[in-house]
Short mmCIF file of C-alpha atoms in Angstrom, two decimals:
data_model
loop_
_atom_site.label_atom_id
_atom_site.label_comp_id
_atom_site.label_asym_id
_atom_site.label_seq_id
_atom_site.Cartn_x
_atom_site.Cartn_y
_atom_site.Cartn_z
CA UNK A 1 191.10 0.81 -40.70
CA UNK A 2 190.14 -2.67 -41.75
CA UNK A 3 188.36 -5.68 -40.27
CA UNK A 4 189.39 -8.10 -42.94
CA UNK A 5 192.11 -10.61 -42.46
CA UNK A 6 192.57 -13.05 -45.33
CA UNK A 7 192.04 -16.75 -44.78
CA UNK A 8 192.36 -18.58 -47.91
CA UNK A 9 192.57 -22.07 -49.00
CA UNK A 10 193.79 -24.58 -51.78
CA UNK A 11 192.76 -26.75 -54.88
CA UNK A 12 193.12 -29.46 -57.42
CA UNK A 13 195.53 -31.50 -59.45
CA UNK A 14 195.47 -32.56 -63.14
CA UNK A 15 196.06 -36.12 -64.28
CA UNK A 16 196.18 -38.07 -67.56
CA UNK A 17 193.40 -38.94 -69.98
CA UNK A 18 191.76 -42.33 -70.47
CA UNK A 19 190.68 -43.91 -73.76
CA UNK A 20 187.81 -46.35 -74.10
CA UNK A 21 187.01 -48.53 -77.14
CA UNK A 22 183.56 -49.97 -77.80
CA UNK A 23 182.47 -53.16 -79.58
CA UNK A 24 179.28 -53.25 -81.65
CA UNK A 25 177.28 -56.29 -82.77
CA UNK A 26 174.68 -56.66 -85.48
CA UNK A 27 172.05 -59.30 -86.24
CA UNK A 28 172.88 -61.98 -88.82
CA UNK A 29 170.05 -62.95 -91.25
CA UNK A 30 168.67 -66.51 -91.10
CA UNK A 31 170.61 -68.87 -93.33
CA UNK A 32 169.45 -72.20 -94.83
CA UNK A 33 170.44 -75.23 -92.81
CA UNK A 34 173.62 -76.65 -94.39
CA UNK A 35 173.88 -80.27 -95.41
CA UNK A 36 176.10 -82.46 -93.28
CA UNK A 37 179.25 -83.72 -94.99
CA UNK A 38 180.45 -86.28 -92.53
CA UNK A 39 181.58 -86.10 -88.96
CA UNK A 40 183.45 -83.02 -87.70
CA UNK A 41 185.55 -83.14 -84.55
CA UNK A 42 184.12 -80.98 -81.71
CA UNK A 43 187.56 -79.54 -80.95
CA UNK A 44 187.83 -78.25 -84.49
CA UNK A 45 184.37 -76.66 -84.28
CA UNK A 46 185.34 -74.90 -81.03
CA UNK A 47 188.55 -73.60 -82.57
CA UNK A 48 186.67 -72.23 -85.58
CA UNK A 49 184.10 -70.54 -83.31
CA UNK A 50 186.80 -68.92 -81.18
CA UNK A 51 188.63 -67.68 -84.26
CA UNK A 52 185.39 -66.29 -85.72
CA UNK A 53 184.50 -64.40 -82.55
CA UNK A 54 188.03 -63.08 -82.21
CA UNK A 55 187.92 -61.82 -85.78
CA UNK A 56 184.59 -60.10 -85.26
CA UNK A 57 185.80 -58.41 -82.11
CA UNK A 58 189.01 -57.34 -83.83
CA UNK A 59 187.11 -55.85 -86.77
CA UNK A 60 184.61 -54.10 -84.48
CA UNK A 61 187.40 -52.60 -82.36
CA UNK A 62 189.17 -51.44 -85.49
CA UNK A 63 186.05 -49.64 -86.78
CA UNK A 64 185.07 -47.95 -83.44
CA UNK A 65 186.47 -44.50 -82.73
CA UNK A 66 187.94 -44.06 -79.23
CA UNK A 67 186.05 -41.75 -76.89
CA UNK A 68 188.12 -38.93 -75.42
CA UNK A 69 187.16 -38.61 -71.76
CA UNK A 70 188.78 -35.14 -71.73
CA UNK A 71 186.26 -33.86 -74.27
CA UNK A 72 184.51 -30.86 -72.66
CA UNK A 73 181.18 -32.25 -73.88
CA UNK A 74 181.45 -35.05 -71.31
CA UNK A 75 180.96 -32.49 -68.53
CA UNK A 76 177.59 -31.31 -69.82
CA UNK A 77 175.03 -32.13 -67.15
CA UNK A 78 171.62 -30.69 -66.34
CA UNK A 79 169.00 -30.89 -63.60
CA UNK A 80 166.27 -33.17 -64.94
CA UNK A 81 163.54 -32.59 -62.33
CA UNK A 82 163.31 -28.82 -62.56
CA UNK A 83 160.40 -27.38 -60.51
CA UNK A 84 157.79 -25.10 -62.04
CA UNK A 85 158.91 -21.51 -62.24
CA UNK A 86 162.59 -22.33 -62.71
CA UNK A 87 164.55 -21.36 -65.82
CA UNK A 88 168.11 -21.48 -67.13
CA UNK A 89 170.03 -18.23 -66.87
CA UNK A 90 173.38 -19.26 -68.34
CA UNK A 91 175.45 -22.22 -69.51
CA UNK A 92 179.21 -22.60 -69.81
CA UNK A 93 181.35 -25.36 -71.31
CA UNK A 94 184.61 -26.56 -69.81
CA UNK A 95 187.56 -24.83 -71.44
CA UNK A 96 185.92 -21.41 -71.05
CA UNK A 97 187.25 -19.11 -68.33
CA UNK A 98 184.60 -16.51 -67.40
CA UNK A 99 186.34 -14.85 -64.50
CA UNK A 100 189.80 -13.40 -64.08
CA UNK A 101 192.04 -15.62 -61.96
CA UNK A 102 193.98 -13.38 -59.57
CA UNK A 103 197.65 -14.03 -59.02
CA UNK A 104 197.70 -14.80 -55.31
CA UNK A 105 201.47 -14.93 -55.04
CA UNK A 106 201.59 -17.45 -52.21
CA UNK A 107 202.25 -21.19 -51.99
CA UNK A 108 199.68 -23.49 -50.36
CA UNK A 109 199.69 -27.04 -49.00
CA UNK A 110 196.55 -28.86 -47.84
CA UNK A 111 196.68 -31.99 -45.69
CA UNK A 112 193.36 -33.83 -45.38
CA UNK A 113 191.65 -37.23 -45.45
CA UNK A 114 191.45 -38.02 -49.20
CA UNK A 115 187.88 -37.99 -50.45
CA UNK A 116 186.37 -36.59 -47.25
CA UNK A 117 185.99 -32.78 -46.93
CA UNK A 118 184.08 -33.20 -43.64
CA UNK A 119 187.07 -34.72 -41.83
CA UNK A 120 190.05 -33.09 -40.12
CA UNK A 121 192.44 -31.02 -42.19
CA UNK A 122 195.29 -28.54 -41.89
CA UNK A 123 196.58 -26.12 -44.52
CA UNK A 124 199.73 -24.00 -44.83
CA UNK A 125 200.29 -20.74 -46.73
CA UNK A 126 203.61 -19.07 -47.32
CA UNK A 127 205.09 -16.36 -49.51
CA UNK A 128 208.70 -15.55 -50.20
CA UNK A 129 209.49 -12.49 -48.03
CA UNK A 130 210.81 -10.79 -51.16
CA UNK A 131 207.38 -11.10 -52.85
CA UNK A 132 205.55 -7.73 -52.98
CA UNK A 133 202.31 -7.97 -51.04
CA UNK A 134 199.29 -6.50 -52.77
CA UNK A 135 197.00 -4.09 -51.00
CA UNK A 136 194.15 -6.62 -51.04
CA UNK A 137 196.31 -9.25 -49.30
CA UNK A 138 197.41 -7.84 -45.93
CA UNK A 139 200.79 -8.83 -44.56
CA UNK A 140 200.88 -12.16 -42.76
CA UNK A 141 201.69 -11.39 -39.13
CA UNK A 142 200.68 -12.32 -35.61
CA UNK A 143 198.36 -9.33 -35.32
CA UNK A 144 196.02 -11.08 -37.77
CA UNK A 145 194.91 -13.02 -34.69
CA UNK A 146 193.29 -9.90 -33.24
CA UNK A 147 189.83 -11.09 -34.31
CA UNK A 148 190.17 -14.65 -33.03
CA UNK A 149 189.45 -15.96 -29.54
CA UNK A 150 191.65 -17.67 -26.94
CA UNK A 151 194.93 -16.65 -28.54
CA UNK A 152 197.79 -18.79 -27.23
CA UNK A 153 201.45 -18.22 -27.99
CA UNK A 154 203.89 -21.15 -27.85
CA UNK A 155 207.25 -22.45 -29.01
CA UNK A 156 207.17 -24.62 -32.16
CA UNK A 157 210.52 -26.38 -32.31
CA UNK A 158 212.38 -23.19 -31.42
CA UNK A 159 210.16 -20.87 -33.48
CA UNK A 160 207.66 -18.33 -32.23
CA UNK A 161 204.10 -19.52 -32.93
CA UNK A 162 200.57 -18.56 -31.92
CA UNK A 163 197.04 -19.84 -32.57
CA UNK A 164 193.54 -18.43 -32.06
CA UNK A 165 190.05 -19.85 -32.52
CA UNK A 166 187.94 -18.48 -35.39
CA UNK A 167 184.17 -17.95 -35.33
CA UNK A 168 183.82 -21.20 -37.33
CA UNK A 169 185.66 -23.17 -34.64
CA UNK A 170 188.86 -23.65 -36.64
CA UNK A 171 192.36 -22.71 -35.52
CA UNK A 172 194.18 -19.85 -37.24
CA UNK A 173 197.92 -19.99 -36.55
CA UNK A 174 201.16 -18.27 -37.47
CA UNK A 175 204.75 -19.51 -37.22
CA UNK A 176 207.79 -17.30 -37.63
CA UNK A 177 210.52 -19.12 -39.59
CA UNK A 178 213.85 -18.08 -41.06
CA UNK A 179 212.17 -18.29 -44.48
CA UNK A 180 209.32 -15.96 -43.48
CA UNK A 181 205.96 -16.20 -41.76
CA UNK A 182 203.84 -19.32 -42.35
CA UNK A 183 200.07 -19.18 -41.86
CA UNK A 184 198.10 -22.31 -40.95
CA UNK A 185 194.41 -23.17 -40.61
CA UNK A 186 193.24 -26.40 -38.97
CA UNK A 187 189.80 -27.89 -38.39
CA UNK A 188 188.55 -30.87 -36.36
CA UNK A 189 191.91 -31.06 -34.60
CA UNK A 190 192.77 -30.35 -30.97
CA UNK A 191 195.10 -27.49 -30.17
CA UNK A 192 197.71 -30.00 -29.02
CA UNK A 193 197.52 -31.82 -32.37
CA UNK A 194 197.96 -28.49 -34.16
CA UNK A 195 200.92 -27.58 -31.97
CA UNK A 196 202.54 -30.97 -32.61
CA UNK A 197 202.02 -30.57 -36.36
CA UNK A 198 203.52 -27.09 -36.44
CA UNK A 199 206.52 -28.37 -34.48
CA UNK A 200 207.12 -30.59 -37.54
CA UNK A 201 207.03 -27.66 -39.98
CA UNK A 202 209.94 -27.86 -42.39
CA UNK A 203 210.98 -26.50 -45.78
CA UNK A 204 211.59 -28.99 -48.60
CA UNK A 205 212.78 -27.78 -52.01
CA UNK A 206 212.06 -24.23 -50.91
CA UNK A 207 208.47 -24.76 -49.82
CA UNK A 208 206.82 -25.44 -46.43
CA UNK A 209 205.43 -28.82 -45.46
CA UNK A 210 204.85 -30.89 -42.33
CA UNK A 211 206.93 -33.98 -41.67
CA UNK A 212 205.00 -37.25 -41.86
CA UNK A 213 205.94 -38.02 -38.26
CA UNK A 214 204.25 -34.84 -37.03
CA UNK A 215 201.06 -35.14 -39.08
CA UNK A 216 197.90 -36.36 -37.30
CA UNK A 217 196.95 -39.94 -38.34
CA UNK A 218 195.29 -40.33 -41.73
CA UNK A 219 196.22 -36.95 -43.15
CA UNK A 220 197.90 -36.78 -46.55
CA UNK A 221 198.69 -34.03 -49.04
CA UNK A 222 195.68 -33.51 -51.31
CA UNK A 223 196.99 -30.28 -52.85
CA UNK A 224 200.24 -28.37 -53.06
CA UNK A 225 201.00 -25.47 -55.37
CA UNK A 226 199.97 -21.87 -56.04
CA UNK A 227 197.35 -20.47 -53.72
CA UNK A 228 193.80 -19.97 -55.03
CA UNK A 229 190.54 -18.65 -53.61
CA UNK A 230 188.45 -21.81 -54.00
CA UNK A 231 188.70 -25.24 -55.69
CA UNK A 232 187.84 -25.18 -59.38
CA UNK A 233 184.91 -27.54 -58.88
CA UNK A 234 183.32 -24.95 -56.55
CA UNK A 235 183.98 -22.10 -58.97
CA UNK A 236 181.55 -21.94 -61.93
CA UNK A 237 183.88 -19.49 -63.73
CA UNK A 238 186.79 -21.96 -63.87
CA UNK A 239 187.93 -23.29 -67.25
CA UNK A 240 188.20 -26.76 -65.67
CA UNK A 241 184.43 -27.14 -65.25
CA UNK A 242 181.13 -26.89 -67.07
CA UNK A 243 178.31 -25.07 -65.33
CA UNK A 244 174.64 -24.25 -65.59
CA UNK A 245 172.95 -21.46 -63.64
CA UNK A 246 169.24 -21.69 -62.83
CA UNK A 247 166.85 -19.19 -61.26
CA UNK A 248 163.35 -19.57 -59.84
CA UNK A 249 160.51 -17.07 -60.01
CA UNK A 250 161.05 -16.19 -56.32
CA UNK A 251 164.70 -15.25 -56.91
CA UNK A 252 166.32 -18.47 -55.66
CA UNK A 253 169.42 -19.32 -57.70
CA UNK A 254 171.16 -22.64 -58.27
CA UNK A 255 174.59 -23.33 -59.76
CA UNK A 256 175.42 -26.81 -61.04
CA UNK A 257 179.18 -27.20 -61.57
CA UNK A 258 180.75 -30.37 -63.00
CA UNK A 259 184.44 -31.29 -63.16
CA UNK A 260 186.53 -34.43 -63.58
CA UNK A 261 186.98 -36.46 -60.41
CA UNK A 262 190.55 -37.35 -61.39
CA UNK A 263 191.40 -33.63 -61.28
CA UNK A 264 189.70 -32.78 -57.99
CA UNK A 265 189.85 -34.58 -54.68
CA UNK A 266 186.72 -33.76 -52.70
CA UNK A 267 188.93 -33.05 -49.70
CA UNK A 268 190.27 -29.96 -51.47
CA UNK A 269 187.04 -28.30 -50.27
CA UNK A 270 187.69 -29.27 -46.63
CA UNK A 271 188.26 -25.70 -45.42
CA UNK A 272 185.63 -24.05 -47.59
CA UNK A 273 182.40 -24.97 -45.78
CA UNK A 274 181.12 -26.93 -42.73
CA UNK A 275 180.53 -30.21 -44.55
CA UNK A 276 178.59 -33.22 -43.26
CA UNK A 277 178.09 -36.60 -44.94
CA UNK A 278 174.95 -37.62 -46.84
CA UNK A 279 174.00 -39.66 -49.91
CA UNK A 280 173.02 -38.41 -53.35
CA UNK A 281 171.11 -41.34 -54.81
CA UNK A 282 173.44 -44.30 -54.32
CA UNK A 283 176.56 -42.15 -54.17
CA UNK A 284 178.24 -40.79 -51.02
CA UNK A 285 178.27 -37.03 -50.86
CA UNK A 286 178.58 -34.04 -48.56
CA UNK A 287 176.26 -31.26 -47.52
CA UNK A 288 176.82 -27.75 -46.10
CA UNK A 289 174.31 -25.10 -45.05
CA UNK A 290 175.39 -21.53 -44.39
CA UNK A 291 173.46 -18.45 -43.36
CA UNK A 292 171.95 -16.25 -42.20
CA UNK A 293 169.82 -14.63 -44.88
CA UNK A 294 169.94 -15.37 -47.65
CA UNK A 295 171.06 -18.81 -46.57
CA UNK A 296 172.67 -21.22 -48.99
CA UNK A 297 173.08 -24.96 -49.28
CA UNK A 298 175.87 -26.77 -51.08
CA UNK A 299 175.99 -30.43 -52.06
CA UNK A 300 179.20 -32.08 -53.26
CA UNK A 301 179.52 -35.62 -54.63
CA UNK A 302 181.34 -37.93 -57.06
CA UNK A 303 179.69 -40.11 -59.69
CA UNK A 304 180.74 -41.76 -62.95
CA UNK A 305 184.22 -40.27 -62.76
CA UNK A 306 182.93 -36.74 -62.28
CA UNK A 307 182.73 -34.33 -59.34
CA UNK A 308 179.45 -32.45 -58.91
CA UNK A 309 178.86 -29.26 -56.93
CA UNK A 310 175.36 -27.85 -56.53
CA UNK A 311 174.92 -24.56 -54.70
CA UNK A 312 171.49 -23.05 -53.99
CA UNK A 313 171.05 -19.59 -52.52
CA UNK A 314 167.61 -18.74 -51.16
CA UNK A 315 164.93 -21.38 -50.63
CA UNK A 316 166.93 -24.60 -50.67
CA UNK A 317 164.18 -26.97 -49.48
CA UNK A 318 164.24 -28.78 -52.84
CA UNK A 319 168.03 -29.14 -52.91
CA UNK A 320 168.14 -32.92 -52.55
CA UNK A 321 165.53 -33.58 -55.24
CA UNK A 322 167.45 -31.31 -57.59
CA UNK A 323 170.74 -33.10 -56.83
CA UNK A 324 169.17 -36.54 -57.26
CA UNK A 325 167.89 -35.61 -60.72
CA UNK A 326 171.21 -34.44 -62.17
CA UNK A 327 172.01 -36.35 -65.36
CA UNK A 328 174.12 -36.07 -68.49
CA UNK A 329 172.68 -33.73 -71.12
CA UNK A 330 172.29 -34.77 -74.74
CA UNK A 331 173.71 -32.53 -77.43
CA UNK A 332 170.15 -31.47 -78.29
CA UNK A 333 169.36 -30.59 -74.66
CA UNK A 334 172.57 -28.60 -74.25
CA UNK A 335 171.86 -26.70 -77.46
CA UNK A 336 168.33 -25.96 -76.22
CA UNK A 337 169.70 -24.82 -72.85
CA UNK A 338 172.13 -22.55 -74.66
CA UNK A 339 169.24 -20.97 -76.53
CA UNK A 340 167.22 -20.39 -73.34
CA UNK A 341 170.08 -18.89 -71.33
CA UNK A 342 173.18 -16.78 -71.85
CA UNK A 343 176.15 -18.68 -73.25
CA UNK A 344 179.14 -17.45 -71.27
CA UNK A 345 182.27 -16.76 -73.28
CA UNK A 346 185.86 -16.18 -72.15
CA UNK A 347 185.57 -12.41 -72.47
CA UNK A 348 182.53 -12.22 -70.17
CA UNK A 349 182.31 -12.03 -66.42
CA UNK A 350 185.86 -10.74 -65.94
CA UNK A 351 186.44 -9.80 -62.33
CA UNK A 352 188.24 -6.52 -61.78
CA UNK A 353 189.51 -4.99 -58.57
CA UNK A 354 188.22 -1.49 -57.90
CA UNK A 355 190.74 1.06 -56.74
CA UNK A 356 190.32 4.41 -55.06
CA UNK A 357 191.04 6.11 -58.38
CA UNK A 358 188.79 4.00 -60.60
CA UNK A 359 185.81 3.35 -58.32
CA UNK A 360 185.54 5.71 -55.38
CA UNK A 361 183.27 4.60 -52.55
CA UNK A 362 180.46 6.98 -51.70
CA UNK A 363 180.90 8.29 -48.19
CA UNK A 364 177.99 9.54 -46.15
CA UNK A 365 178.33 13.17 -45.14
CA UNK A 366 179.32 13.89 -41.58
CA UNK A 367 176.14 14.44 -39.53
CA UNK A 368 176.06 18.00 -38.29
CA UNK A 369 174.84 19.34 -34.98
CA UNK A 370 172.02 21.87 -35.13
CA UNK A 371 173.54 25.18 -33.90
CA UNK A 372 170.46 25.76 -31.77
CA UNK A 373 170.92 22.47 -29.88
CA UNK A 374 172.55 22.99 -26.50
CA UNK A 375 175.59 20.79 -25.90
CA UNK A 376 175.33 18.91 -22.60
CA UNK A 377 178.38 17.15 -21.19
CA UNK A 378 177.90 13.69 -19.70
CA UNK A 379 180.86 12.21 -17.86
CA UNK A 380 181.44 8.43 -18.10
CA UNK A 381 184.06 6.08 -16.72
CA UNK A 382 185.74 3.15 -18.46
CA UNK A 383 185.74 -0.07 -16.41
CA UNK A 384 187.29 -3.47 -17.14
CA UNK A 385 184.58 -6.16 -17.17
CA UNK A 386 186.73 -9.15 -18.20
CA UNK A 387 190.45 -9.64 -18.55
CA UNK A 388 192.68 -12.24 -20.20
CA UNK A 389 196.36 -11.62 -21.01
CA UNK A 390 195.70 -10.09 -24.44
CA UNK A 391 191.93 -9.62 -24.59
CA UNK A 392 190.18 -7.06 -22.35
CA UNK A 393 186.45 -6.34 -22.27
CA UNK A 394 185.47 -2.80 -21.33
CA UNK A 395 182.22 -1.33 -20.14
CA UNK A 396 181.16 2.25 -19.53
CA UNK A 397 179.97 3.35 -16.10
CA UNK A 398 177.11 5.87 -16.28
CA UNK A 399 175.90 6.64 -12.80
CA UNK A 400 175.56 3.25 -11.12
CA UNK A 401 174.98 1.30 -14.36
CA UNK A 402 177.70 -0.46 -16.33
CA UNK A 403 176.98 -0.59 -20.06
CA UNK A 404 179.03 -3.17 -21.92
CA UNK A 405 181.22 -1.50 -24.50
CA UNK A 406 183.81 -3.44 -26.49
CA UNK A 407 186.53 -6.05 -26.39
CA UNK A 408 190.02 -4.73 -27.10
CA UNK A 409 192.95 -6.99 -27.92
CA UNK A 410 196.62 -6.08 -28.31
CA UNK A 411 199.20 -8.18 -30.19
CA UNK A 412 202.65 -6.77 -30.75
CA UNK A 413 202.16 -3.20 -32.02
CA UNK A 414 198.58 -3.65 -33.19
CA UNK A 415 195.16 -3.50 -31.58
CA UNK A 416 191.72 -4.81 -32.51
CA UNK A 417 188.31 -3.73 -31.26
CA UNK A 418 185.26 -5.99 -31.40
CA UNK A 419 181.66 -5.25 -30.55
CA UNK A 420 178.75 -7.41 -29.44
CA UNK A 421 177.15 -7.34 -32.90
CA UNK A 422 180.24 -8.93 -34.43
CA UNK A 423 181.65 -5.77 -35.99
CA UNK A 424 185.12 -4.45 -35.32
CA UNK A 425 188.30 -3.00 -36.70
CA UNK A 426 192.02 -2.83 -36.02
CA UNK A 427 194.93 -0.47 -36.22
CA UNK A 428 198.51 0.20 -35.21
CA UNK A 429 199.55 1.64 -31.87
CA UNK A 430 202.01 4.49 -31.68
CA UNK A 431 202.66 7.37 -29.30
CA UNK A 432 200.44 9.50 -31.49
CA UNK A 433 196.83 9.72 -30.35
CA UNK A 434 194.46 8.08 -32.82
CA UNK A 435 190.70 8.72 -32.87
CA UNK A 436 188.61 6.51 -35.15
CA UNK A 437 184.85 6.39 -35.78
CA UNK A 438 183.03 3.14 -35.17
CA UNK A 439 181.42 2.20 -38.45
CA UNK A 440 178.11 0.41 -38.00
CA UNK A 441 176.75 0.84 -41.51
CA UNK A 442 179.09 -1.83 -42.98
CA UNK A 443 178.71 0.00 -46.28
CA UNK A 444 181.98 1.88 -46.37
CA UNK A 445 180.29 4.96 -44.85
CA UNK A 446 182.85 5.47 -42.13
CA UNK A 447 181.49 8.80 -41.00
CA UNK A 448 177.99 7.48 -40.35
CA UNK A 449 179.13 6.09 -37.03
CA UNK A 450 177.58 5.38 -33.66
CA UNK A 451 180.69 5.72 -31.57
CA UNK A 452 184.41 6.33 -31.45
CA UNK A 453 187.60 4.69 -30.19
CA UNK A 454 190.73 6.48 -29.04
CA UNK A 455 194.13 4.78 -28.56
CA UNK A 456 197.61 5.96 -27.75
CA UNK A 457 200.96 4.64 -26.64
CA UNK A 458 201.57 7.76 -24.58
CA UNK A 459 200.95 8.03 -20.82
CA UNK A 460 199.71 11.60 -21.17
CA UNK A 461 196.36 12.02 -19.30
CA UNK A 462 193.78 12.67 -22.02
CA UNK A 463 190.00 12.50 -22.47
CA UNK A 464 187.88 11.25 -25.39
CA UNK A 465 184.94 13.53 -26.21
CA UNK A 466 182.18 12.24 -28.51
CA UNK A 467 179.38 14.63 -29.47
CA UNK A 468 176.13 13.05 -30.63
CA UNK A 469 173.63 14.61 -33.02
CA UNK A 470 171.21 15.09 -30.12
CA UNK A 471 173.60 17.50 -28.41
CA UNK A 472 174.95 15.18 -25.70
CA UNK A 473 178.75 15.20 -25.47
CA UNK A 474 180.14 12.10 -23.77
CA UNK A 475 183.46 12.41 -21.96
CA UNK A 476 185.58 9.47 -20.86
CA UNK A 477 189.24 9.32 -19.84
CA UNK A 478 191.57 6.94 -21.63
CA UNK A 479 192.65 4.16 -19.27
CA UNK A 480 195.66 1.88 -19.25
CA UNK A 481 195.13 -1.51 -20.81
CA UNK A 482 195.76 -4.30 -18.28
CA UNK A 483 198.89 -6.29 -19.15
CA UNK A 484 199.82 -3.62 -21.71
CA UNK A 485 200.88 -0.50 -19.78
CA UNK A 486 202.09 1.11 -23.00
CA UNK A 487 198.54 1.20 -24.40
CA UNK A 488 195.70 3.50 -23.33
CA UNK A 489 192.21 3.20 -24.75
CA UNK A 490 188.69 4.63 -24.51
CA UNK A 491 185.50 3.52 -26.25
CA UNK A 492 182.17 5.35 -26.54
CA UNK A 493 179.08 3.71 -28.02
CA UNK A 494 176.07 5.99 -28.57
CA UNK A 495 172.46 5.05 -27.81
CA UNK A 496 170.44 3.51 -30.70
CA UNK A 497 169.38 6.05 -33.29
CA UNK A 498 172.14 8.52 -32.50
CA UNK A 499 175.19 9.26 -34.64
CA UNK A 500 178.50 10.97 -34.07
CA UNK A 501 178.66 14.62 -34.99
CA UNK A 502 182.30 14.96 -33.91
CA UNK A 503 184.91 13.25 -31.75
CA UNK A 504 188.24 14.41 -30.38
CA UNK A 505 190.80 13.89 -27.65
CA UNK A 506 191.75 16.76 -25.36
CA UNK A 507 194.35 17.18 -22.67
CA UNK A 508 193.69 18.44 -19.15
CA UNK A 509 193.77 22.05 -20.38
CA UNK A 510 191.13 21.37 -23.02
CA UNK A 511 193.59 21.51 -25.91
CA UNK A 512 192.42 19.34 -28.84
CA UNK A 513 195.15 16.83 -29.70
CA UNK A 514 193.40 14.72 -32.35
CA UNK A 515 189.93 14.12 -33.70
CA UNK A 516 187.48 14.13 -36.58
#
């Protein structure tokens, strides 16, 4: 049972280094006025002056050491106007990787407006069908659309395709090709533009892309290569960036991350956050606020050949003043910052993935029913309150009152259940009767539930029984899903404060067929 479907995104390119030579000048002491020895032609004087200057410049250039713009020290920046109560928690130089980079195993292409993460964009993800899919990356299939809205299936140049709208307003799409399933995410585009683009999906040198004729105007490839979780410039653990972490006395945290602009197009962050344009000093930048609590604010901008990312979690009212005061740190300041905070090294902050064997999740014990509590049966009836081809909303009829229950969606052989509070889960449909608890704790405590869902692909008349800790046992018959006669479903949501003691499905003779 899982309510996670991966949507991932793409990041940056590396380019060459640049060298810069400097010319120094020094004062010349006063010399006695020379005696004139006849008339000198002005042209000759000019030639001598030009030769003298050229020689000085040549000597100065020969003595000056070139500055390596790829030196990690050039990415050392700090917040100058730090409010009272703030302190440095950690510093990290470029070249130091403080988090394990997972092997995603998929190929990604991002089409966007170069330099503008707030504009329209579309990304593709694809994996060779022969690539083993890890447990943390669910298979890419149409049923991943179960938790999107307004799912529409269509033909994309002879291929099966479907798109749904995400809670962020983007389109999540899938296209079945001879080379395997391709996933796409698009923002600030109409569904027709997305459909036209996916009709131009093609494979070039073994990887997916979209033909230039099918791309919406202005879009260009800003990244193509191995898939990653977020652009390096938004990841303070990346070896490509330097970073400083700050914390205030009230618990607000701020991360300043600095990378090289030649390595990172701002548009690589197009699908990461809901960006809008602003200015940071005299430089154009982008802003994103996300919530609810604790809310965070991110500011992204380019300046002096560098890309800056400032993320503040907590009270972000001072975000702009902090961003406006970012400046290059001197060696002395960076050394002082390193003394005040933790200096992150490559063997610190390694991210590991917990497994069932290495890090078991604590599960709340099943609530038990007091033996002295009398069990009282309460019959309910499932009713359809809204119906689209693949998305049906159910309510429960208790007496004359309809209580809204859940939205159930079926795609292929999978189903998804969503609730009004935004929670939900999915599963596979088979002839076997499946009874699952509705987890409302969101803490992995599956058994601390406030309801249950039963599904089956069988037409056998059966009843879901859910016993609450207060002794009330709710009974509701599974009903056929409109437009999907092979699927029967029942949902019971308990009143606030009550939890499930047990749930099962019984046939007409009272025989228990499945339950927990």
